[in-house]
Amino acid sequence: MSHKITLIRGDGSGPELIEQAKRAIDKAMEICGKNIEWEIFDAGADIVAKEGTPLPDYVIDSIKRNKIALKGPVTTPLGKGFRSVNVELRKKLDLYVSLRPCKYYKGIKTRIINPENIDLVIIRENTEDLYAGIEFENNKEETNDLLKFIESKNKGKIRENSAISIKAISEFASKRITKYAFEYAKDNSRKSVTAVTKSNIMKFSDGLFMHAAEEISKIYPEIKFKHKLVDSLCMDLVTIPENYDVLVLPNLYGDIVSDLCAGLIGGLGVAPGANIGENCAVFEAVHGSAPEFKGKNMLNPASLILSGVLMLKFINENKAAEILENAVAKVFEDERYVTFDIAKDPKKVVGTKQMTDAIIREIC
Ligand code: NAD
């Protein structure tokens, strides 16, 4: 059986990483007598001059048609230039779930003393919160009008010429994401779901998220529900991470906490991810385009390959997913063919391609 899947190469280090991930995924499928017909596209900074946009409509159309995509990281210019391709994709395809499992694999170098029991799943709301990109630039008339409006409603005085970003949290999106988290917990035999907010300070926005999670939790009495403040959670994650299972968070906290959790299990090079909606799903590494490593054959391909494992499970290619994950786990445990970021011995380091070769040897 063949699957048609959109492949977005990304920019920076994206294309070289995705090339290796594709090789490993194709090999795991081949062993199972299956194959993927890839529709390959570029997106990001490198195509802006030619296409006038970092995310052409034909890329979106391909994902809508195929329903599944594997995506390389894409650079987002800081404070200027085009808006994030990643945010645009999530918005245009309503990919409201960001799924980021953080599981420790034996052999990986990490600063945590007992990492063996870390097996967290981060479920981040992907469509609203400060990440929605609704912003008012400083010194603009509309921004000054907004400042006056806020003051007129007795909501406090904001310093003149401030910039403003809007944090909107809706009941609809909060219930939708927490329901997904509980369904995920149920389907994957997970024991608890922890909703994470700062509801003691942001009583309306984060408070709404917390109450929505509490309400949804009542539908799933078999799954333990907890609420945790985000600052306190960060402390626990670096001291007692094994006490947590599934975490569900609004967009910005989810973004930050997922990088923290990636750090617990060995870093961005080994943390996979997926963005999932009702109709489409886009699988991608947690890390960005790491442009300083472009063309150096140094970065860890595991994050994108493990994102491929999530993708294979999603399309019910469970055998290929298992073969691929086991191969990656064996290469981690073997420790001889790993990239610089997770190698315990800095003298025993290989490149992106050579680590992928080792994974492919394990598949065969
Ligand atoms: P980054 O994740 O690209 O890199 C930060 C550091 O993490 C690197 O310097 C490197 O030391 C390490 N790292 C990242 N990937 C690694 C890998 N595969 N193996 C080993 N080490 C790895 O973060 P950044 O430098 O802050 O962002 C670069 C660009 O990527 C920015 O424009 C950012 O907006 C964008 N970004 C894109 C995505 C995405 O496409 N989903 C996600 C995050 C950041």
Coordinates of N, CA and C in Angstrom, one line a residue, residues 20-204:
Q20 N 17.7 13.2 5.2 CA 18.1 12.0 6.0 C 16.9 11.3 6.6
A21 N 15.9 12.1 7.1 CA 14.7 11.5 7.7 C 13.9 10.7 6.7
K22 N 13.9 11.3 5.5 CA 13.1 10.6 4.4 C 13.8 9.3 4.1
R23 N 15.1 9.2 4.0 CA 15.8 8.0 3.8 C 15.4 6.9 4.8
A24 N 15.4 7.3 6.1 CA 15.2 6.3 7.2 C 13.7 5.9 7.1
I25 N 12.8 6.8 6.9 CA 11.4 6.5 6.9 C 11.1 5.5 5.7
D26 N 11.7 5.9 4.5 CA 11.5 5.1 3.3 C 12.0 3.6 3.6
K27 N 13.1 3.5 4.2 CA 13.7 2.2 4.5 C 12.8 1.4 5.4
A28 N 12.2 2.0 6.5 CA 11.3 1.3 7.4 C 10.1 0.8 6.7
M29 N 9.6 1.7 5.8 CA 8.4 1.3 5.0 C 8.7 0.2 4.0
E30 N 9.8 0.3 3.4 CA 10.2 -0.7 2.4 C 10.3 -2.1 3.0
I31 N 10.9 -2.2 4.2 CA 11.0 -3.5 4.9 C 9.6 -4.1 5.2
C32 N 8.6 -3.2 5.3 CA 7.3 -3.7 5.6 C 6.5 -3.9 4.3
G33 N 7.2 -3.7 3.1 CA 6.5 -3.9 1.8 C 5.6 -2.8 1.5
K34 N 5.8 -1.6 2.1 CA 5.0 -0.4 1.8 C 5.8 0.7 1.2
N35 N 5.1 1.7 0.7 CA 5.9 2.9 0.3 C 5.2 4.2 0.4
I36 N 6.0 5.3 0.4 CA 5.4 6.6 0.5 C 5.7 7.3 -0.8
E37 N 4.7 7.9 -1.4 CA 4.9 8.8 -2.6 C 4.9 10.2 -2.1
W38 N 6.1 10.8 -2.1 CA 6.3 12.1 -1.5 C 6.0 13.2 -2.5
E39 N 5.3 14.2 -2.1 CA 5.2 15.5 -2.9 C 6.1 16.5 -2.3
I40 N 7.2 16.8 -3.0 CA 8.3 17.6 -2.3 C 8.2 19.1 -2.7
F41 N 8.3 19.9 -1.6 CA 8.2 21.4 -1.8 C 9.2 22.1 -0.9
D42 N 9.6 23.3 -1.4 CA 10.4 24.2 -0.5 C 9.4 25.2 0.2
A43 N 9.9 25.7 1.3 CA 9.2 26.8 2.0 C 10.2 27.5 2.8
G44 N 9.9 28.8 3.1 CA 10.8 29.5 4.0 C 11.6 30.6 3.3
A45 N 12.6 31.1 4.0 CA 13.4 32.3 3.6 C 13.9 32.1 2.1
D46 N 14.4 30.9 1.8 CA 15.1 30.7 0.5 C 14.2 30.9 -0.7
I47 N 12.9 30.9 -0.6 CA 12.0 31.0 -1.8 C 11.3 32.3 -1.9
V48 N 11.5 33.2 -0.9 CA 10.7 34.4 -0.8 C 11.0 35.3 -2.1
A49 N 12.3 35.3 -2.5 CA 12.6 36.2 -3.7 C 11.9 35.7 -4.9
K50 N 11.9 34.3 -5.1 CA 11.3 33.7 -6.3 C 9.7 33.8 -6.2
E51 N 9.2 33.4 -5.1 CA 7.7 33.2 -5.0 C 7.0 34.4 -4.4
G52 N 7.7 35.3 -3.8 CA 7.0 36.5 -3.2 C 6.4 36.1 -1.8
T53 N 6.5 34.9 -1.4 CA 6.0 34.5 -0.1 C 6.8 33.3 0.4
P54 N 7.0 33.1 1.7 CA 7.7 31.9 2.2 C 6.8 30.6 2.2
L55 N 5.5 30.9 2.0 CA 4.6 29.7 2.1 C 3.6 29.8 0.9
P56 N 3.9 29.3 -0.3 CA 3.0 29.5 -1.4 C 1.7 28.6 -1.2
D57 N 0.6 29.1 -1.8 CA -0.6 28.4 -1.7 C -0.6 26.9 -2.2
Y58 N 0.3 26.7 -3.2 CA 0.3 25.3 -3.7 C 0.8 24.3 -2.6
V59 N 1.6 24.8 -1.7 CA 2.1 23.9 -0.6 C 0.9 23.6 0.3
I60 N 0.1 24.6 0.7 CA -1.0 24.4 1.5 C -2.0 23.5 0.8
D61 N -2.2 23.7 -0.5 CA -3.1 22.9 -1.3 C -2.7 21.4 -1.2
S62 N -1.4 21.2 -1.3 CA -0.9 19.8 -1.3 C -1.2 19.1 0.0
I63 N -1.0 19.9 1.1 CA -1.3 19.3 2.5 C -2.7 19.0 2.6
K64 N -3.6 19.9 2.1 CA -5.0 19.7 2.2 C -5.4 18.5 1.5
R65 N -4.8 18.3 0.3 CA -5.1 17.1 -0.5 C -4.6 15.8 0.1
N66 N -3.4 15.8 0.6 CA -2.8 14.6 1.1 C -3.1 14.3 2.6
K67 N -3.4 15.4 3.3 CA -3.8 15.4 4.7 C -2.7 15.1 5.7
I68 N -1.5 14.7 5.2 CA -0.3 14.5 6.0 C 0.9 15.2 5.4
A69 N 1.7 15.8 6.3 CA 3.0 16.4 5.8 C 4.1 16.1 6.8
L70 N 5.3 16.0 6.2 CA 6.5 16.0 7.1 C 7.2 17.3 6.7
K71 N 7.6 18.1 7.7 CA 8.1 19.4 7.5 C 9.5 19.6 8.1
G72 N 10.4 20.2 7.3 CA 11.7 20.6 7.9 C 11.5 22.0 8.6
P73 N 12.4 22.4 9.5 CA 12.2 23.6 10.1 C 12.4 24.8 9.2
V74 N 11.8 25.9 9.5 CA 11.8 27.1 8.7 C 12.1 28.3 9.6
T75 N 13.0 29.2 9.1 CA 13.5 30.4 9.8 C 12.4 31.4 9.9
T76 N 12.3 32.0 11.1 CA 11.4 33.2 11.2 C 12.2 34.4 11.6
P77 N 12.2 35.4 10.7 CA 13.0 36.6 11.0 C 12.6 37.2 12.3
L78 N 13.5 37.7 13.1 CA 13.2 38.3 14.5 C 12.8 39.7 14.3
G79 N 11.6 40.0 14.8 CA 11.1 41.4 15.0 C 10.8 42.1 13.7
K80 N 11.1 41.5 12.5 CA 10.9 42.1 11.2 C 10.7 41.0 10.1
G81 N 10.4 41.4 8.9 CA 10.3 40.4 7.8 C 9.0 39.7 7.8
F82 N 9.0 38.5 7.1 CA 7.7 37.8 7.0 C 7.3 37.1 8.4
R83 N 6.0 36.9 8.5 CA 5.5 36.2 9.7 C 5.9 34.8 9.7
S84 N 5.8 34.1 10.8 CA 6.3 32.7 10.9 C 5.5 31.8 10.0
V85 N 6.2 31.1 9.2 CA 5.6 30.1 8.3 C 4.9 29.0 9.2
N86 N 5.5 28.7 10.3 CA 4.9 27.7 11.2 C 3.6 28.1 11.7
V87 N 3.5 29.4 12.1 CA 2.3 29.9 12.7 C 1.2 30.0 11.6
E88 N 1.6 30.4 10.3 CA 0.7 30.5 9.2 C 0.1 29.1 8.9
L89 N 1.0 28.1 8.9 CA 0.5 26.7 8.6 C -0.5 26.3 9.6
R90 N -0.2 26.5 10.9 CA -1.1 26.1 11.9 C -2.4 26.8 11.8
K91 N -2.4 28.1 11.4 CA -3.6 28.9 11.3 C -4.4 28.4 10.1
K92 N -3.7 28.3 8.9 CA -4.5 28.0 7.7 C -5.1 26.6 7.7
L93 N -4.4 25.7 8.4 CA -4.9 24.3 8.4 C -5.6 24.0 9.7
D94 N -5.8 25.0 10.6 CA -6.4 24.8 11.9 C -5.8 23.6 12.6
L95 N -4.4 23.6 12.7 CA -3.7 22.5 13.4 C -3.7 22.9 14.8
Y96 N -4.8 22.6 15.5 CA -4.9 23.2 16.9 C -4.2 22.4 18.0
V97 N -3.6 21.2 17.6 CA -2.9 20.5 18.6 C -1.4 20.5 18.3
S98 N -0.5 20.8 19.3 CA 0.9 20.5 19.1 C 1.2 19.4 20.0
L99 N 1.6 18.3 19.5 CA 1.9 17.1 20.2 C 3.4 16.9 20.3
R100 N 4.0 16.9 21.5 CA 5.4 16.7 21.7 C 5.8 15.7 22.8
P101 N 5.9 14.5 22.4 CA 6.3 13.5 23.4 C 7.8 13.7 23.8
C102 N 8.1 13.6 25.0 CA 9.5 13.7 25.5 C 9.8 12.5 26.3
K103 N 10.4 11.5 25.6 CA 10.8 10.2 26.3 C 12.3 10.1 26.3
Y104 N 12.8 9.6 27.4 CA 14.3 9.4 27.4 C 14.6 8.1 26.8
Y105 N 15.6 8.1 26.0 CA 16.1 6.8 25.4 C 17.5 6.6 26.0
K106 N 17.7 5.3 26.4 CA 19.0 4.9 27.0 C 20.2 5.3 26.1
G107 N 21.3 5.7 26.7 CA 22.5 6.0 26.0 C 22.7 7.5 25.7
I108 N 21.6 8.3 25.8 CA 21.7 9.7 25.4 C 22.3 10.5 26.6
K109 N 23.2 11.4 26.3 CA 23.8 12.2 27.4 C 22.8 13.3 27.8
T110 N 22.5 13.3 29.1 CA 21.7 14.4 29.7 C 22.2 14.8 31.0
R111 N 21.8 16.0 31.5 CA 22.2 16.5 32.8 C 21.4 15.9 33.9
I112 N 20.3 15.3 33.6 CA 19.4 14.7 34.6 C 20.0 13.5 35.2
I113 N 20.0 13.3 36.6 CA 20.7 12.2 37.2 C 20.0 10.9 36.9
N114 N 18.7 10.8 37.1 CA 17.9 9.6 36.8 C 16.9 9.8 35.7
P115 N 17.4 9.9 34.4 CA 16.4 10.2 33.4 C 15.5 9.1 32.9
E116 N 15.8 7.8 33.4 CA 15.2 6.6 32.8 C 13.7 6.7 32.8
N117 N 13.1 7.3 33.8 CA 11.6 7.2 33.9 C 10.9 8.4 33.3
I118 N 11.7 9.3 32.5 CA 11.0 10.4 31.9 C 10.3 10.0 30.6
D119 N 9.0 10.1 30.7 CA 8.2 9.8 29.5 C 6.9 10.7 29.5
L120 N 7.2 11.9 29.1 CA 6.2 13.0 29.2 C 5.6 13.2 27.8
V121 N 4.3 13.7 27.8 CA 3.7 14.1 26.5 C 3.2 15.5 26.7
I122 N 3.7 16.4 25.9 CA 3.2 17.8 26.0 C 2.2 18.1 24.9
I123 N 1.0 18.5 25.3 CA 0.0 18.9 24.4 C -0.3 20.4 24.5
R124 N 0.1 21.1 23.5 CA 0.0 22.5 23.5 C -1.1 23.1 22.5
E125 N -1.9 24.0 23.0 CA -2.9 24.6 22.2 C -2.1 25.5 21.2
N126 N -2.5 25.4 19.9 CA -1.7 25.9 18.8 C -2.3 27.1 18.1
T127 N -3.5 27.6 18.5 CA -4.1 28.6 17.6 C -4.3 29.9 18.2
E128 N -4.2 30.1 19.6 CA -4.5 31.4 20.1 C -3.4 31.8 21.1
D129 N -3.8 32.6 22.2 CA -2.9 33.0 23.2 C -2.0 34.1 22.5
L130 N -0.9 34.5 23.2 CA 0.0 35.5 22.7 C 0.6 35.1 21.3
Y131 N 0.6 33.8 21.0 CA 1.2 33.3 19.8 C 0.3 33.7 18.5
A132 N -0.9 34.1 18.7 CA -1.8 34.4 17.6 C -1.2 35.5 16.7
G133 N -0.3 36.3 17.3 CA 0.4 37.3 16.5 C -0.4 38.6 16.3
I134 N -1.4 38.8 17.2 CA -2.2 40.0 17.2 C -1.5 41.1 18.0
E135 N -0.9 42.0 17.2 CA 0.0 42.9 17.9 C -0.2 44.4 17.4
F136 N 0.1 45.3 18.3 CA 0.0 46.7 18.0 C 1.4 47.3 18.2
E137 N 1.9 47.9 17.2 CA 3.3 48.5 17.2 C 3.3 49.8 18.0
N138 N 4.4 50.0 18.7 CA 4.5 51.3 19.5 C 4.5 52.5 18.5
N139 N 4.1 53.6 19.1 CA 4.0 54.9 18.4 C 3.1 54.9 17.2
K140 N 2.1 54.0 17.1 CA 1.2 54.0 16.0 C -0.2 54.6 16.6
E141 N -0.9 55.2 15.7 CA -2.2 55.8 16.1 C -3.1 54.8 16.7
E142 N -3.2 53.7 16.0 CA -4.2 52.6 16.5 C -3.8 52.1 17.9
T143 N -2.5 52.1 18.1 CA -2.0 51.6 19.4 C -2.3 52.6 20.5
N144 N -2.1 53.8 20.2 CA -2.4 54.9 21.2 C -3.9 54.9 21.5
D145 N -4.7 54.7 20.4 CA -6.2 54.6 20.6 C -6.5 53.5 21.6
L146 N -5.8 52.3 21.4 CA -6.1 51.2 22.3 C -5.6 51.5 23.7
L147 N -4.5 52.2 23.9 CA -4.0 52.5 25.2 C -5.1 53.4 25.9
K148 N -5.6 54.4 25.1 CA -6.6 55.3 25.7 C -7.9 54.5 26.1
F149 N -8.3 53.6 25.2 CA -9.5 52.7 25.5 C -9.3 51.9 26.8
I150 N -8.1 51.3 26.9 CA -7.9 50.5 28.1 C -8.0 51.4 29.4
E151 N -7.4 52.6 29.3 CA -7.4 53.5 30.4 C -8.8 53.9 30.7
S152 N -9.6 54.2 29.6 CA -11.0 54.6 29.8 C -11.9 53.6 30.5
K153 N -11.5 52.3 30.4 CA -12.2 51.3 31.0 C -11.7 50.9 32.4
N154 N -10.9 51.8 33.0 CA -10.3 51.6 34.3 C -9.6 50.3 34.4
K155 N -8.9 49.9 33.4 CA -8.1 48.6 33.4 C -6.6 48.9 33.7
G156 N -6.3 50.1 34.2 CA -4.9 50.4 34.5 C -4.3 51.3 33.4
K157 N -3.2 52.0 33.8 CA -2.6 52.8 32.8 C -1.3 52.1 32.3
I158 N -1.3 52.1 31.0 CA -0.1 51.5 30.3 C 0.8 52.6 29.9
R159 N 2.1 52.4 30.0 CA 3.1 53.5 29.7 C 2.9 54.0 28.2
E160 N 3.0 55.3 28.1 CA 2.9 55.8 26.7 C 3.9 55.2 25.7
N161 N 3.4 55.1 24.5 CA 4.3 54.5 23.4 C 4.7 53.1 23.7
S162 N 3.9 52.4 24.4 CA 4.1 50.9 24.6 C 3.7 50.2 23.3
A163 N 4.2 49.0 23.1 CA 3.7 48.1 22.1 C 2.8 47.1 22.9
I164 N 1.8 46.6 22.1 CA 0.9 45.6 22.8 C 0.7 44.4 22.0
S165 N 0.7 43.2 22.7 CA 0.4 41.9 22.1 C -0.8 41.4 22.8
I166 N -1.8 40.9 22.1 CA -3.0 40.4 22.7 C -3.0 39.0 23.1
K167 N -3.4 38.7 24.3 CA -3.5 37.3 24.7 C -4.9 36.9 24.8
A168 N -5.4 36.2 23.9 CA -6.8 35.8 23.9 C -6.9 34.3 24.1
I169 N -7.7 33.9 25.1 CA -7.9 32.5 25.3 C -9.5 32.3 25.3
S170 N -9.9 31.3 24.4 CA -11.3 31.1 24.3 C -11.8 29.8 25.0
E171 N -13.0 29.8 25.4 CA -13.6 28.6 26.0 C -13.5 27.4 25.0
F172 N -13.9 27.8 23.7 CA -13.9 26.8 22.7 C -12.6 26.1 22.5
A173 N -11.5 26.9 22.4 CA -10.2 26.3 22.1 C -9.7 25.6 23.3
S174 N -10.0 26.1 24.5 CA -9.5 25.5 25.8 C -10.1 24.1 26.0
K175 N -11.4 24.1 25.7 CA -12.1 22.8 25.9 C -11.6 21.8 24.8
R176 N -11.5 22.3 23.5 CA -11.1 21.4 22.4 C -9.7 20.8 22.7
I177 N -8.7 21.6 23.2 CA -7.4 21.0 23.4 C -7.4 20.1 24.6
T178 N -8.1 20.5 25.7 CA -8.1 19.6 26.9 C -8.8 18.3 26.6
K179 N -9.8 18.4 25.7 CA -10.5 17.1 25.3 C -9.5 16.2 24.6
Y180 N -8.8 16.9 23.7 CA -7.8 16.1 22.9 C -6.8 15.4 23.9
A181 N -6.3 16.2 24.9 CA -5.4 15.6 25.9 C -5.9 14.4 26.6
F182 N -7.2 14.5 27.0 CA -7.8 13.4 27.7 C -8.0 12.2 26.8
E183 N -8.4 12.5 25.5 CA -8.6 11.4 24.6 C -7.2 10.7 24.3
Y184 N -6.2 11.5 24.2 CA -4.8 11.0 23.9 C -4.4 10.1 25.1
A185 N -4.7 10.6 26.3 CA -4.3 9.8 27.5 C -5.1 8.5 27.5
K186 N -6.4 8.5 27.2 CA -7.2 7.3 27.2 C -6.6 6.3 26.1
D187 N -6.4 6.8 24.9 CA -5.9 5.9 23.8 C -4.5 5.4 24.1
N188 N -3.7 6.1 24.9 CA -2.3 5.7 25.0 C -2.0 5.2 26.4
S189 N -3.1 4.8 27.1 CA -3.0 4.2 28.5 C -2.1 5.1 29.4
R190 N -2.4 6.4 29.4 CA -1.7 7.3 30.3 C -2.5 7.5 31.5
K191 N -1.8 7.8 32.6 CA -2.5 7.8 33.9 C -3.1 9.2 34.3
S192 N -2.3 10.3 33.9 CA -2.8 11.6 34.4 C -2.6 12.7 33.3
V193 N -3.5 13.7 33.5 CA -3.4 14.9 32.6 C -3.2 16.1 33.6
T194 N -2.2 16.9 33.4 CA -2.0 18.1 34.2 C -2.2 19.3 33.3
A195 N -3.1 20.2 33.7 CA -3.3 21.5 33.0 C -2.4 22.5 33.6
V196 N -1.7 23.3 32.8 CA -0.7 24.2 33.3 C -1.1 25.6 32.9
T197 N -1.2 26.5 33.9 CA -1.5 27.9 33.6 C -0.8 28.8 34.6
K198 N -1.1 30.1 34.5 CA -0.7 31.1 35.5 C -2.0 31.8 36.0
S199 N -3.0 31.0 36.4 CA -4.3 31.5 36.6 C -4.4 32.3 37.9
N200 N -3.4 32.2 38.7 CA -3.4 33.1 39.9 C -3.2 34.6 39.5
I201 N -2.5 34.8 38.4 CA -2.2 36.2 38.0 C -3.2 36.6 36.8
M202 N -3.3 35.7 35.8 CA -4.2 36.0 34.7 C -5.5 35.2 34.9
K203 N -6.3 35.8 35.8 CA -7.5 35.1 36.3 C -8.5 34.9 35.2
F204 N -8.6 35.8 34.2 CA -9.6 35.7 33.2 C -9.1 34.7 32.1

